[in-house]
CSV table of C-alpha atoms in Angstrom, one decimal:
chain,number,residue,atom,x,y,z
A,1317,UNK,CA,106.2,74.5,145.8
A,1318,UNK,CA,103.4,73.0,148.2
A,1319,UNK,CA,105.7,70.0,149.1
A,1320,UNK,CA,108.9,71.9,150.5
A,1321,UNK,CA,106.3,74.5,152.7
A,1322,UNK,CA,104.1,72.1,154.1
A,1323,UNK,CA,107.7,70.6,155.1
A,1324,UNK,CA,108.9,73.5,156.7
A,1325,UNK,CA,105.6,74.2,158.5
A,1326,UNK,CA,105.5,71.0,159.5
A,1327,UNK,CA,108.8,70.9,161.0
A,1328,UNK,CA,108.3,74.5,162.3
A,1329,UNK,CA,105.5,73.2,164.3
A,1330,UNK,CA,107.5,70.2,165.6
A,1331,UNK,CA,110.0,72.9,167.4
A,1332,UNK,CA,107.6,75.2,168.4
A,1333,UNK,CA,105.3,73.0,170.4
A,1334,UNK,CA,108.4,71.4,172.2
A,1335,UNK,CA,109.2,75.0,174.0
A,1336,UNK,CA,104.9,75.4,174.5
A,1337,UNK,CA,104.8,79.1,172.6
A,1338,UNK,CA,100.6,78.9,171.9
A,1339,UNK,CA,100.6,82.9,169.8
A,1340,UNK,CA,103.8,81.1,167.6
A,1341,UNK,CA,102.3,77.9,167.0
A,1342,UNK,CA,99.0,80.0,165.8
A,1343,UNK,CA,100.3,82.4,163.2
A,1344,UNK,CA,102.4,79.3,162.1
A,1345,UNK,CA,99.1,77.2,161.6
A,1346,UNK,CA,97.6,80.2,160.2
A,1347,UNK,CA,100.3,80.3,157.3
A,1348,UNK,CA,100.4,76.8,156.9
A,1349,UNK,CA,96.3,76.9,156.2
A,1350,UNK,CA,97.3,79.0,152.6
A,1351,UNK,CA,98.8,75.9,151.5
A,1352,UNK,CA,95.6,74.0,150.9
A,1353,UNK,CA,93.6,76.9,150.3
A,1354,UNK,CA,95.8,78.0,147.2
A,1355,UNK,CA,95.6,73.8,146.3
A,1356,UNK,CA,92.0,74.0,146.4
A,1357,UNK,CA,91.8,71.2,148.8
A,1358,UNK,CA,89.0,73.3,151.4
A,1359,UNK,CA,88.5,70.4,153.9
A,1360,UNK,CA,92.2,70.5,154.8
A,1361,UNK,CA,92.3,74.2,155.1
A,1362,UNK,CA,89.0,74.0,157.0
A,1363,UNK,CA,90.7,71.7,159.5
A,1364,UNK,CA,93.7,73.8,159.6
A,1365,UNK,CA,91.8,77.3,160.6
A,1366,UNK,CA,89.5,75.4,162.9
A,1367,UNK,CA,92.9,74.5,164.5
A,1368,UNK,CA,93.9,78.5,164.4
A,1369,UNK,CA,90.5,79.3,165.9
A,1370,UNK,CA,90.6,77.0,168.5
A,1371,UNK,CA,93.9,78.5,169.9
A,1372,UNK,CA,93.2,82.1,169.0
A,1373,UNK,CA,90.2,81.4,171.2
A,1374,UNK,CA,91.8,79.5,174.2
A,1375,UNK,CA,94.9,82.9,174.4
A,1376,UNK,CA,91.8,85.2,174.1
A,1377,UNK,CA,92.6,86.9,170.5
A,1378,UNK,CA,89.6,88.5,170.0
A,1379,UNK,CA,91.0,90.1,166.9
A,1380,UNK,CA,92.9,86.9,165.4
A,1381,UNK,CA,89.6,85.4,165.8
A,1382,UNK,CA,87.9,87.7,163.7
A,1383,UNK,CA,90.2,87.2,160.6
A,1384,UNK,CA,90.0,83.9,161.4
A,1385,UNK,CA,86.0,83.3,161.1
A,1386,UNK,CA,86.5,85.4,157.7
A,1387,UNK,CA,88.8,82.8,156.5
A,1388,UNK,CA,86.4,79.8,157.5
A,1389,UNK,CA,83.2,82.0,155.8
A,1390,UNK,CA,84.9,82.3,152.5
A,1391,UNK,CA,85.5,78.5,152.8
A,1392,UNK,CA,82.3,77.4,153.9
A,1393,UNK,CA,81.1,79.7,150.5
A,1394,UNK,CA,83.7,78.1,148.1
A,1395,UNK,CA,81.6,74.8,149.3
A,1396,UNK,CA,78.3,76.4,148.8
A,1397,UNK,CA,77.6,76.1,152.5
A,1398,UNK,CA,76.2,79.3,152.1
A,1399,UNK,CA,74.1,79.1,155.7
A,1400,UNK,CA,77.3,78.2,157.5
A,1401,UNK,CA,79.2,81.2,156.0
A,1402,UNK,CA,77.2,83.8,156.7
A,1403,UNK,CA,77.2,82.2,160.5
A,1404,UNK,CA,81.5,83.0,159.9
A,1405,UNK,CA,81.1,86.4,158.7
A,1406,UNK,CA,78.2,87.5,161.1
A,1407,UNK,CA,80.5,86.5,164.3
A,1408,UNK,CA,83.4,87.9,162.3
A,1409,UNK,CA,82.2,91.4,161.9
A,1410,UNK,CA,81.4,91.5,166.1
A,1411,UNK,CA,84.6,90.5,166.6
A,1412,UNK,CA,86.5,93.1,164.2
A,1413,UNK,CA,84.2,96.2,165.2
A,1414,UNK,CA,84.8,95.1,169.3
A,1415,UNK,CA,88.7,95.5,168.2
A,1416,UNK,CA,88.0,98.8,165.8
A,1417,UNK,CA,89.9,97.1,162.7
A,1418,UNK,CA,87.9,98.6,160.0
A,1419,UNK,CA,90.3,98.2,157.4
A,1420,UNK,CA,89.4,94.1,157.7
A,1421,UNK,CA,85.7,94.6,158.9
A,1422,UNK,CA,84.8,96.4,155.3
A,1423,UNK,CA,86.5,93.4,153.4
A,1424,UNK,CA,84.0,90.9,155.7
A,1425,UNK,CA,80.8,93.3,154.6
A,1426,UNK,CA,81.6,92.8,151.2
A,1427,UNK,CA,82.1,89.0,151.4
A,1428,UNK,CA,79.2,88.5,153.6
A,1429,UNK,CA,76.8,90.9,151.3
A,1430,UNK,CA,77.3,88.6,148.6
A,1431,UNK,CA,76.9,85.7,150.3
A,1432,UNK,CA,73.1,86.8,150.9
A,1433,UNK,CA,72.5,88.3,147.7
A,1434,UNK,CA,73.5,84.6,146.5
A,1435,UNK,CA,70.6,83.4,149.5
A,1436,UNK,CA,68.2,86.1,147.8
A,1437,UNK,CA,68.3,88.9,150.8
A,1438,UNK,CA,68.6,91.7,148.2
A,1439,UNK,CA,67.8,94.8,151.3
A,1440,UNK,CA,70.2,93.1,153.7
A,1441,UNK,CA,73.0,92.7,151.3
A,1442,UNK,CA,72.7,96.0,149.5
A,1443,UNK,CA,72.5,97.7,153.1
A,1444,UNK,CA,76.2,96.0,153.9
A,1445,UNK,CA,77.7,97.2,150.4
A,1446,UNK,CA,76.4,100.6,151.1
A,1447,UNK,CA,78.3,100.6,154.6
A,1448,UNK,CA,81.6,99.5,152.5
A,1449,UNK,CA,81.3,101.9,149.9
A,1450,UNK,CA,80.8,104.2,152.9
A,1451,UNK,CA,83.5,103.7,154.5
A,1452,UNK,CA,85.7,103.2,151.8
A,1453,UNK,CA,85.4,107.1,150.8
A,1454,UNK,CA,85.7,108.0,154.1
A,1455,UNK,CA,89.1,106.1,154.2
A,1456,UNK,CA,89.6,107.6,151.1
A,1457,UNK,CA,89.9,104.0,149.4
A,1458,UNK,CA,89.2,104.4,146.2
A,1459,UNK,CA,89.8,100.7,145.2
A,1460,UNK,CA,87.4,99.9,147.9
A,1461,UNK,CA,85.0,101.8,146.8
A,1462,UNK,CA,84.9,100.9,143.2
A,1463,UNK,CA,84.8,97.2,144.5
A,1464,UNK,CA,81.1,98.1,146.9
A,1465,UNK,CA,79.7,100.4,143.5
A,1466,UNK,CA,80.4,97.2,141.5
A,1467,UNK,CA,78.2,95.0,144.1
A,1468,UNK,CA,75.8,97.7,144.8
A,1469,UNK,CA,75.2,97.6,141.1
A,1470,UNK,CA,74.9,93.4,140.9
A,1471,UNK,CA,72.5,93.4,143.6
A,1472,UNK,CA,70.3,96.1,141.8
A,1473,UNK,CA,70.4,94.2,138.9
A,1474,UNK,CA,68.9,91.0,140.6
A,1475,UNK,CA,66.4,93.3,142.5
A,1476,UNK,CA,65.3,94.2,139.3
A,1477,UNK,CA,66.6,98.4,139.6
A,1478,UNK,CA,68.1,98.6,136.1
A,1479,UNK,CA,69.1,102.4,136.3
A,1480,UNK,CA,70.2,102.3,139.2
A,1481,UNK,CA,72.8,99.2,138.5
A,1482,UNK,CA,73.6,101.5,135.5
A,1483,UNK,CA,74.8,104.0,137.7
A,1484,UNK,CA,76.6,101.8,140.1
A,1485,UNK,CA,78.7,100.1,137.5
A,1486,UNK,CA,79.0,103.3,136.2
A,1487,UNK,CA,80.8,104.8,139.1
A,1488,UNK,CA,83.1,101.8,139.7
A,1489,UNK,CA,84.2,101.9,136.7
A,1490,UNK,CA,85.4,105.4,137.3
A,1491,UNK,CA,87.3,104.9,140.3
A,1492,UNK,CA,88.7,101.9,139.0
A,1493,UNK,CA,90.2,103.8,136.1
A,1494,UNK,CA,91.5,106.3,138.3
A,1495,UNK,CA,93.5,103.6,140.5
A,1496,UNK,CA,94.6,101.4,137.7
A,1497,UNK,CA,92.7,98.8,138.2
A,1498,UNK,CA,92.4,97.1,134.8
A,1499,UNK,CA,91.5,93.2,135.7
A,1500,UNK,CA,88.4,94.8,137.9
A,1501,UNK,CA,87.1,97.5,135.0
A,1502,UNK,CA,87.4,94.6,132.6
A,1503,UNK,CA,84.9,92.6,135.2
A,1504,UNK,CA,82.8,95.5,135.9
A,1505,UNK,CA,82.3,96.3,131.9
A,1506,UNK,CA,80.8,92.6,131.5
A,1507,UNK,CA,78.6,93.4,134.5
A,1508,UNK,CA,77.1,96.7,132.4
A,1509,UNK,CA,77.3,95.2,129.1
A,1510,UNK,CA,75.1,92.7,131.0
A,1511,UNK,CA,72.0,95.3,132.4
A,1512,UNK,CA,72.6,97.1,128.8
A,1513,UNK,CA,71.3,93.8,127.2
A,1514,UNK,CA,68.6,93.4,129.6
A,1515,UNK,CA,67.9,96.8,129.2
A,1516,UNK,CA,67.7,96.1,125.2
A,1517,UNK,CA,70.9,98.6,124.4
A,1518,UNK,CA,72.3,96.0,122.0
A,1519,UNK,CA,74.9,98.1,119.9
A,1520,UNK,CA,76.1,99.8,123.4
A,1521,UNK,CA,76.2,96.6,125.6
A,1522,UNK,CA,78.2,94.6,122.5
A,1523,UNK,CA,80.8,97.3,122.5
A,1524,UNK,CA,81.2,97.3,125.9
A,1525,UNK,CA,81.4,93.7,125.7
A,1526,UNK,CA,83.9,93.6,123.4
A,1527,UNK,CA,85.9,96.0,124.9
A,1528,UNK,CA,85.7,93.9,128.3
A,1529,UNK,CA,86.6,90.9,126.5
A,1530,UNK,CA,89.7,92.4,125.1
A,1531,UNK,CA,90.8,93.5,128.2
A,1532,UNK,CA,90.0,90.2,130.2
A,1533,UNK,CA,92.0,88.0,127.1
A,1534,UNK,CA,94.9,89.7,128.4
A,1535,UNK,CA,95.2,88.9,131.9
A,1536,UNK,CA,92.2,86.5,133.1
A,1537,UNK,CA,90.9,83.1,133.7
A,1538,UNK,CA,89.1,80.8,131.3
A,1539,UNK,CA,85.9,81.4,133.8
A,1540,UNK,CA,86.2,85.3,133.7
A,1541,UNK,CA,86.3,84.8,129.5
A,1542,UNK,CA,83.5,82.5,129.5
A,1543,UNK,CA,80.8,84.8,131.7
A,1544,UNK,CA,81.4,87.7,128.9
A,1545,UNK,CA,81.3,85.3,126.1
A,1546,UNK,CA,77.7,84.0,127.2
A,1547,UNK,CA,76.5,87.2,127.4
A,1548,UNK,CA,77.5,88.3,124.3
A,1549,UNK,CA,76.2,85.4,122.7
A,1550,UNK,CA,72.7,86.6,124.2
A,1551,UNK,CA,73.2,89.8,122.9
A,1552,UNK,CA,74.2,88.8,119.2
A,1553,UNK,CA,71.5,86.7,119.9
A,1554,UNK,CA,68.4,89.2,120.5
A,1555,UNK,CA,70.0,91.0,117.6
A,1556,UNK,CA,69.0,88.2,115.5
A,1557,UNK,CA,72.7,86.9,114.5
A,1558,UNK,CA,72.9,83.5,114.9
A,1559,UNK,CA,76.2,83.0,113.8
A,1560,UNK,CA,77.8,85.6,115.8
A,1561,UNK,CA,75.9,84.0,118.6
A,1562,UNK,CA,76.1,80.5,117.9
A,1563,UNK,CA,79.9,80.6,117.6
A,1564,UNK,CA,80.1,83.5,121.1
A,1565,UNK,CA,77.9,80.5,123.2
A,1566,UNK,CA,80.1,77.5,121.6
A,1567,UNK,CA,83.8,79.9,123.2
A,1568,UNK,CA,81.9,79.9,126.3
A,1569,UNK,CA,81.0,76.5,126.4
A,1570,UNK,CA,85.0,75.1,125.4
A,1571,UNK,CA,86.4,77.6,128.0
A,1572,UNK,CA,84.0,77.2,131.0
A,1573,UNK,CA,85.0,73.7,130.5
A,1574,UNK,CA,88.2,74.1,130.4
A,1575,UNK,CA,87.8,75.8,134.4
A,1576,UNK,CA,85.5,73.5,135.0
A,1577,UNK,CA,82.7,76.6,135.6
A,1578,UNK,CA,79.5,74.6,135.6
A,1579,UNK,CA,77.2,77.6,136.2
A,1580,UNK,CA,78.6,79.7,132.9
A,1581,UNK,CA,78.6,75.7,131.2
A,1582,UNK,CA,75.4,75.7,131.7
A,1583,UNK,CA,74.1,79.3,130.6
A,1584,UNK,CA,76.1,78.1,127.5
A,1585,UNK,CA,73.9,75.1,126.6
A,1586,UNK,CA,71.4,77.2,127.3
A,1587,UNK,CA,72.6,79.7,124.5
A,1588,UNK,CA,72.7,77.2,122.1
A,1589,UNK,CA,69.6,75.6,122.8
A,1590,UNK,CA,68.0,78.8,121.8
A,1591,UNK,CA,70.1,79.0,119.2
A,1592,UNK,CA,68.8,75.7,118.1
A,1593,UNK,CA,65.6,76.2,118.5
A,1594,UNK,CA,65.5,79.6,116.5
A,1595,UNK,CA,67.4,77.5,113.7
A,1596,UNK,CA,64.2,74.9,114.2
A,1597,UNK,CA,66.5,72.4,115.2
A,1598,UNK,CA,64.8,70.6,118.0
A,1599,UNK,CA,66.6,67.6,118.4
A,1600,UNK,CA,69.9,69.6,118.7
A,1601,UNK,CA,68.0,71.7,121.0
A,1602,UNK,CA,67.0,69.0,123.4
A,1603,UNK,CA,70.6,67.1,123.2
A,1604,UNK,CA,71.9,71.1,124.5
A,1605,UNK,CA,69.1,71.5,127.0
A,1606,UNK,CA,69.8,67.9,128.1
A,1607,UNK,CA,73.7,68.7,128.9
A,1608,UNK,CA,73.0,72.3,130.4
A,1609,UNK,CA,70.5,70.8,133.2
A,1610,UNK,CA,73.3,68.6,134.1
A,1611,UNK,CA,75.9,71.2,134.6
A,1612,UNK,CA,73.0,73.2,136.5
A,1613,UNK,CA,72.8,70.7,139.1
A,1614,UNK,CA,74.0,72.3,142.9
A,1615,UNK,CA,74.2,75.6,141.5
A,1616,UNK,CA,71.9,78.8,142.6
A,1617,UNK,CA,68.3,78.3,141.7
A,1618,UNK,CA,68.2,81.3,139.0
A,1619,UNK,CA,70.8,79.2,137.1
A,1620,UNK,CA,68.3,76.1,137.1
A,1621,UNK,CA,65.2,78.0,136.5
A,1622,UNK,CA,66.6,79.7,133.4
A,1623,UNK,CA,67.0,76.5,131.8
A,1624,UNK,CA,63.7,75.0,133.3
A,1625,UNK,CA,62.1,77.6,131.3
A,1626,UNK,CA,64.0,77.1,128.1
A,1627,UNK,CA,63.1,73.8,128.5
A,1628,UNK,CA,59.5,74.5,128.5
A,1629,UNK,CA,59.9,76.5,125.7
A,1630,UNK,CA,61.4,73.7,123.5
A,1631,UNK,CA,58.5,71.5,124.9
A,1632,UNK,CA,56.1,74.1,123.3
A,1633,UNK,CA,57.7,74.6,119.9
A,1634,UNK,CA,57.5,70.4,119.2
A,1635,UNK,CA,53.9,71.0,120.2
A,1636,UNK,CA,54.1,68.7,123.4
A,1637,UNK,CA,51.7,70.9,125.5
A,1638,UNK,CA,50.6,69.6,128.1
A,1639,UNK,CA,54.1,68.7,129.3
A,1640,UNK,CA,55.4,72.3,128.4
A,1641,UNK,CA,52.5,73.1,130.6
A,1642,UNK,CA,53.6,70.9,133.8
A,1643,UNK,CA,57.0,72.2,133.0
A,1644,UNK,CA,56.1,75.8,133.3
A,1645,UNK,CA,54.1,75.4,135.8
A,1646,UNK,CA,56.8,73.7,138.0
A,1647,UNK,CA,58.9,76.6,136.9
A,1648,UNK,CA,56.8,79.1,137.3
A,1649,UNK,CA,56.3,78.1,141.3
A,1650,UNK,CA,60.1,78.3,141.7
A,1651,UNK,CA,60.1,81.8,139.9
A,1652,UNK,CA,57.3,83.5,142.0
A,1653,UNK,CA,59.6,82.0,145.0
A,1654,UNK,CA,63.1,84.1,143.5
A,1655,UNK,CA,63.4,87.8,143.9
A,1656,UNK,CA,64.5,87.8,141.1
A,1657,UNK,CA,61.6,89.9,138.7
A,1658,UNK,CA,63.6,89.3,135.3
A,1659,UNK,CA,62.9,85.6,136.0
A,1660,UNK,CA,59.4,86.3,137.3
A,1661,UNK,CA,58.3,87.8,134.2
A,1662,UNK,CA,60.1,85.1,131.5
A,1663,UNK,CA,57.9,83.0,133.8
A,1664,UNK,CA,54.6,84.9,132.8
A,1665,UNK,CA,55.4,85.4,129.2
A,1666,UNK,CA,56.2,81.5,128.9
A,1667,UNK,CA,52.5,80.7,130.1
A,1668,UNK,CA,50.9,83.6,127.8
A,1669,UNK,CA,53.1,81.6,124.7
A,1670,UNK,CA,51.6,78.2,125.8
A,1671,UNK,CA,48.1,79.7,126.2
A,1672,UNK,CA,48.6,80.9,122.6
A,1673,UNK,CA,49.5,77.5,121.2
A,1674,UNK,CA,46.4,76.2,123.5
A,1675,UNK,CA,44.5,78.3,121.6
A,1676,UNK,CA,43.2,80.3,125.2
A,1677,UNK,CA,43.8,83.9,124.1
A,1678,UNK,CA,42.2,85.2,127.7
A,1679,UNK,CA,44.6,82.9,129.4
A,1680,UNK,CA,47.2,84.7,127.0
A,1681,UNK,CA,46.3,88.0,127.3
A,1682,UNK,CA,45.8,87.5,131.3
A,1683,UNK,CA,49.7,86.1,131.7
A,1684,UNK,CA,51.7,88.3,128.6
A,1685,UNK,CA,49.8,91.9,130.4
A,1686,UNK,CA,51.3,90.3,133.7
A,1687,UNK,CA,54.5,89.8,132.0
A,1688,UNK,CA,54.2,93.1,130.5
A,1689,UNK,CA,54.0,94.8,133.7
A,1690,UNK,CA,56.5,93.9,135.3
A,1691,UNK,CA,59.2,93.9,132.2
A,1692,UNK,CA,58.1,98.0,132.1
A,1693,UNK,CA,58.6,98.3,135.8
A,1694,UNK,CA,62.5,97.2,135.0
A,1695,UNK,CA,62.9,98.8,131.9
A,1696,UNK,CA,63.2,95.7,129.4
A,1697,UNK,CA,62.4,97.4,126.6
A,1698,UNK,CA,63.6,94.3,124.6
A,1699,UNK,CA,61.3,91.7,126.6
A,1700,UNK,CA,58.6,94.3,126.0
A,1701,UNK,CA,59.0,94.7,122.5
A,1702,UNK,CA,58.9,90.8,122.3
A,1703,UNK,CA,55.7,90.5,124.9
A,1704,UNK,CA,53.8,92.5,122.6
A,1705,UNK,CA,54.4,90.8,120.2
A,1706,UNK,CA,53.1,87.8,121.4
A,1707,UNK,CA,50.3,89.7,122.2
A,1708,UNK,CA,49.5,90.7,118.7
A,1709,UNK,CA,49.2,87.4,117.8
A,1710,UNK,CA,47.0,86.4,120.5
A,1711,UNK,CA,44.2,89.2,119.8
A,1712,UNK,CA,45.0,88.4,116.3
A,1713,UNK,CA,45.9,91.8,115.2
A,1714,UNK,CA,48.4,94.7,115.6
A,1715,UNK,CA,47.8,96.0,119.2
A,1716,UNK,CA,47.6,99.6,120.4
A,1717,UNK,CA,47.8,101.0,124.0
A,1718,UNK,CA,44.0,101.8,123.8
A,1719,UNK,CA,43.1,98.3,122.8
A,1720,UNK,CA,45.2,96.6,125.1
A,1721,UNK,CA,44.9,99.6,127.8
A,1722,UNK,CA,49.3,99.8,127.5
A,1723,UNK,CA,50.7,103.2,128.7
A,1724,UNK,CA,53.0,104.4,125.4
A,1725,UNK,CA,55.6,106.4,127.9
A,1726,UNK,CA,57.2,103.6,128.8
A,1727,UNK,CA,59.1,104.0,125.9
A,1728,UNK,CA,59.3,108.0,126.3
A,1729,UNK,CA,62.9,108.0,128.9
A,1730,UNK,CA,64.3,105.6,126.5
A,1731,UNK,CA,68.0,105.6,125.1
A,1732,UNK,CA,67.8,106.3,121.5
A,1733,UNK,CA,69.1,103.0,120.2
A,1734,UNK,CA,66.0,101.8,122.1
A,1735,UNK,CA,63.6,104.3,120.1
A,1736,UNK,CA,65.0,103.4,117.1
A,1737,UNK,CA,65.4,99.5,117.4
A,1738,UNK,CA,61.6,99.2,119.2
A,1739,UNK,CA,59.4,102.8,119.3
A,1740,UNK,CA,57.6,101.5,116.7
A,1741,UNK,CA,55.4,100.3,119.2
């Protein structure tokens, strides 16, 4: 009931300041801030714990200051003022470690290594989730600890360290079993199924997928249902059901509206425009590209370049190529910017599909190698099974690693479903 507490606070306040007690009139503030945090309204609550830091400063409460600048960070984040919030956190950890409350200090590494995995700064962010997880065990925090393993696995997946996200996720989702924890081992599951697609473990990552959406159906937003819903809708994709994925893209799409999720509204379109496309539907295809650029507008850059390059794609398959060209291009300059390598090598193998179409196998060969490369460096044995083919109908032919000088072993530590689905190569 918003109404009756900002009441009370109010008229707490009013009686407080007549007899001049500062530390009261701060916690009081402090409280009354949830009120428009919880609302959503994040100008009012950052007015309200600039207020708190103001006084916390002026009595010289190093410590209240401290939770206080963690407050403003996760604020300043929830506006994607992602600069300003890592300014929050940074002055927030100094604060808690000069007052030795760890218990606080490992929740502001956490929020703060996000923050610059978000910013791309992958080795600064992992080294901050590693301190948590650190000391989490030695707290003997179990809970804790999942929560770092399940970060320490996101950030490996962006750098590009498949296995090692694997094992990460892996290992959260241990602890978190072993504390209860069944709304964070349904989040962690998506986060897996989500490397085992990448990785091109298609029968694993769906049941894993499945079994996370069960879970989350239970207890969790429409946002939470929508992120595991996209990315089985890529998986059910890349095993060629259309359907399955069609109808897993079009969930996503109603729910992520529903929360008003633009960044999981947009991977949705994005679904479906592939979806479209594979159906040779290109106008449906352009009218879903259209609507997921929209929703990608003010959100992180791999969101926007994922759909800059689908729409590059559906430039190329109506034949436009010289605009698919300026497209990819554009795209391609913004991908060799992101840390991302997943993104990096879509980049390459959409230039190597538009050199095809050109009719320039070198140019081909030249970009689909370089995609090559760096899918094997991941493993994405699925991106590699599709990069080669493109390269057999570049060179016109089936290749073979002495023609096209490809080292075979890539596929030698692979999980069986892998060896089945693409050794063949």
């Amino acid at each position: 009931e918003p109404t009756r507490a900002r009441a009370h606070f109010e008229r707490s306040l009013e009686l407080i300041r007549t007899v001049g007690d500062i530390r009261t009139e701060t916690e009081i503030l402090n409280a009354y801030g949830t009120v428009p945090w919880v609302e959503g309204d994040n100008e009012e609550a950052v007015a309200r714990y600039e207020q708190v830091l103001e006084l916390r400063q002026l009595v010289g409460d190093r410590h209240g200051e401290g939770k206080t600048q963690y407050n403003l960070g996760i604020l300043a984040k929830r506006q994607g003022q992602f600069t300003t919030a890592a300014e929050h956190f940074e002055r927030s950890l100094e604060l808690l470690r000069a007052v030795g409350d760890r218990h606080t200090e490992v929740k502001v590494l956490g929020a703060l290594g996000l923050n610059l995995m978000r910013q791309g700064e992958y080795a600064r962010a992992t080294d901050l989730f590693e301190q948590w997880r650190d000391y989490s065990a030695k707290l003997g925090d179990e809970h804790d600890e999942a929560r770092a393993l399940n970060n320490l696995g996101l950030v490996s997946k962006r750098k590009g360290d498949y296995e090692r996200a694997v094992a990460s996720f892996e290992a959260s989702l241990e602890r978190k079993k072993n504390v209860g924890d069944t709304r964070g081992v349904a989040r962690t599951l998506t986060n897996l199924g989500e490397v085992l697609v990448r990785r091109g473990e298609l029968d694993r990552a769906t049941a894993v997928l499945e079994q996370s959406l069960e879970q989350k159906e239970r207890f969790d937003g429409q946002a939470e249902l929508g992120t595991t819903r996209n990315i089985l809708g890529v998986a059910t994709f890349q095993c060629g059901d259309l359907d399955q994925a069609r109808a897993h893209f079009e969930r996503a799409l109603e729910v992520t509206t529903v929360a008003g999720e633009t960044s999981q509204q947009a991977l949705a379109h994005n679904g479906l425009t592939e979806v479209a496309l594979e159906s040779g539907d290109s106008d449906l295809a352009a009218a879903q590209i259209s609507q997921g650029i929209e929703c990608s507008f003010g959100e992180e850059s791999t969101v926007a370049t994922r759909l800059q390059l689908t729409q590059a794609r559906l430039a190329c398959e109506e034949n436009e190529l010289d605009r698919a060209e300026e497209l990819v291009l554009a795209v391609h300059e913004e991908a060799t910017t992101l840390p991302e390598p997943h993104l990096r090598a879509q980049s390459e193998r959409l230039r190597g599909r538009i050199a095809i179409a050109m009719g320039d196998t070198d140019q081909a060969i030249e970009h689909l190698q370089s995609a090559l490369e760096l899918f094997e460096h991941l493993p994405a044995y699925h991106d590699i099974a599709e990069t080669l083919e493109l390269l057999a109908v570049a060179i016109g032919s089936e290749p073979t690693a002495r023609v096209l000088d490809i080292d075979p072993s890539v596929f030698s530590d692979a999980p069986e479903e892998v060896l089945e689905r693409y050794g063949n190569w």
